[in-house]
Amino acid sequence: MDHLTPNDASSVEQPGSRKRRRAATKAPQAHSLPTLIAPDVEAETLLRSTLDALSAHIAVLDEAGTIIAVNQAWRAFAHASGYADANHGVGMNYLAVCEAAAAVSKDASRTAGALRDIMAGDRSEFRMEYPCRSPQGPRWFQLRVTRPDQAQTRRIVIAHEDITEVKRTQEELTRLSGRLMHLQDEERRAIARELHDTTAQNLLAITLNATRLHEGLRDAGEPARRVLVETLELAEQSLQEVRTLSYLLHPPLLDDVGLTAALSWLARGFSERSGIQVAISIENSGEPLPRPTATALYRVAQEALSNVHRHSGSKRARLALYRTKDMVQLDVVDGGTGLGSLVEAGREEARQIGVGISGMRLRLEQLGGRLDIRSSPSGTHVSAKVPITLADSDQPL
Ligand SMILES: Nc1ncnc2c1ncn2[C@@H]1O[C@H](COP(=O)(O)OP(=O)(O)OP(=O)(O)O)[C@@H](O)[C@H]1O
Ligand SMILES: [Mg+2]
């Protein structure tokens, strides 16, 4: 058995093995297991070849913050960027460099602060993504500062990894998802209008005709009258269903009257269908809101309420819409189990499957806003914020 499969032997339950296995789970966590080197390998050669094989630009600092080693990738980048220093930083104090740059760069200031904390032993790691100019044009890097947990040497490792491709893919994905959501909204709006303006009108005409027929056929036989009554009932039921569907797809209130009215309508319908009481509080909603903002907040309310119904177990919810100085905010609060219960029960995968929360987040980010979720065993608080400017308020819905 190799060291990668330490638990194979425990697949057959032995007397007392449960106790041993529990002890085994208390063994060192994966991240605290240091590098293991075969006894006949020369450590310095290994260290050099390993550092040089890494794509990240790496510098190793001593406990005072002075650079004592840099790898090949670091040197190549420094060289390509035109740094004249032949040592490519070795012997310089990295903290002093960051502090000197802190006046003109927020990123340098954050790094200096984190490095000081790491040197003082107040934290062991710091990560930051930052944009950077490079000879190949604008790039994104991830900086990772770590203090390896070894008693005999107190070193700090600085690693800058080029994450430009990941960033570009993320940006492209966000752009595409935003576009898809916009198209979906537009399509829903078009279908809702079509259903409302054409199908519902035709169904209404059918019910009116059937009613007139019913009145005109007073002398007809009972079977014919029964067929007509049934037709009338079916037409009325279909009309009701088409109207509800059209409203759910896109409430006309949202376009015609505004978000406040649409939310009230949503909360009322949701309460009737789910039996969950929704207290709604809307003060100074900031309306008229731009159409994308109103649509996004409406969709967030729809999804958050649907989550309350499907996951929280709560019998009550609160929906609030209000405007602060430069934001419009929507809160949906429930008194249910919270998101954490699933994680504790080992059903982490359930959190991964849904698209509801990521969809809400994405919608808001498209508008420069954000979604915050606070959750405890006594409930969940979903809060959506979208920035709003004075010019926005003047725009029609
Ligand atoms: N109000 C809530 N109370 C308790 N758990 C919640 C609540 N809202 C969300 N969750 C948990 O978070 C998970 C993710 O929610 P999300 O809306 O993203 O997905 P979903 O509702 O499962 O599926 P989808 O929205 O895609 O139909 C849910 O599966 C549920 O476990
Ligand atoms: Mg959901």
PDB file of N, CA and C and ligand atoms in Angstrom, residues 303 306-307 310-311 356-357, ligand 2:
ATOM      1  N   GLU A 303     -36.762  34.650  -6.717  1.00  0.00           N
ATOM      2  CA  GLU A 303     -35.905  33.498  -6.411  1.00  0.00           C
ATOM      3  C   GLU A 303     -35.739  33.331  -4.892  1.00  0.00           C
ATOM      4  N   SER A 306     -38.844  31.913  -3.491  1.00  0.00           N
ATOM      5  CA  SER A 306     -38.956  30.508  -3.878  1.00  0.00           C
ATOM      6  C   SER A 306     -38.019  29.655  -3.008  1.00  0.00           C
ATOM      7  N   ASN A 307     -36.829  30.176  -2.694  1.00  0.00           N
ATOM      8  CA  ASN A 307     -35.915  29.450  -1.803  1.00  0.00           C
ATOM      9  C   ASN A 307     -36.479  29.324  -0.389  1.00  0.00           C
ATOM     10  N   ARG A 310     -38.936  26.521  -0.660  1.00  0.00           N
ATOM     11  CA  ARG A 310     -38.391  25.188  -0.947  1.00  0.00           C
ATOM     12  C   ARG A 310     -37.415  24.699   0.119  1.00  0.00           C
ATOM     13  N   HIS A 311     -36.666  25.616   0.762  1.00  0.00           N
ATOM     14  CA  HIS A 311     -35.566  25.142   1.601  1.00  0.00           C
ATOM     15  C   HIS A 311     -35.633  25.535   3.067  1.00  0.00           C
ATOM     16  N   GLY A 356     -29.858  29.270  -8.537  1.00  0.00           N
ATOM     17  CA  GLY A 356     -30.610  30.416  -8.034  1.00  0.00           C
ATOM     18  C   GLY A 356     -29.725  31.488  -7.442  1.00  0.00           C
ATOM     19  N   ILE A 357     -28.889  31.105  -6.481  1.00  0.00           N
ATOM     20  CA  ILE A 357     -28.069  32.099  -5.783  1.00  0.00           C
ATOM     21  C   ILE A 357     -27.039  32.698  -6.739  1.00  0.00           C
TER      22      ILE A 357
HETATM   23 MG    MG B   2     -33.239  28.387  -5.648  1.00  0.00          MG
END
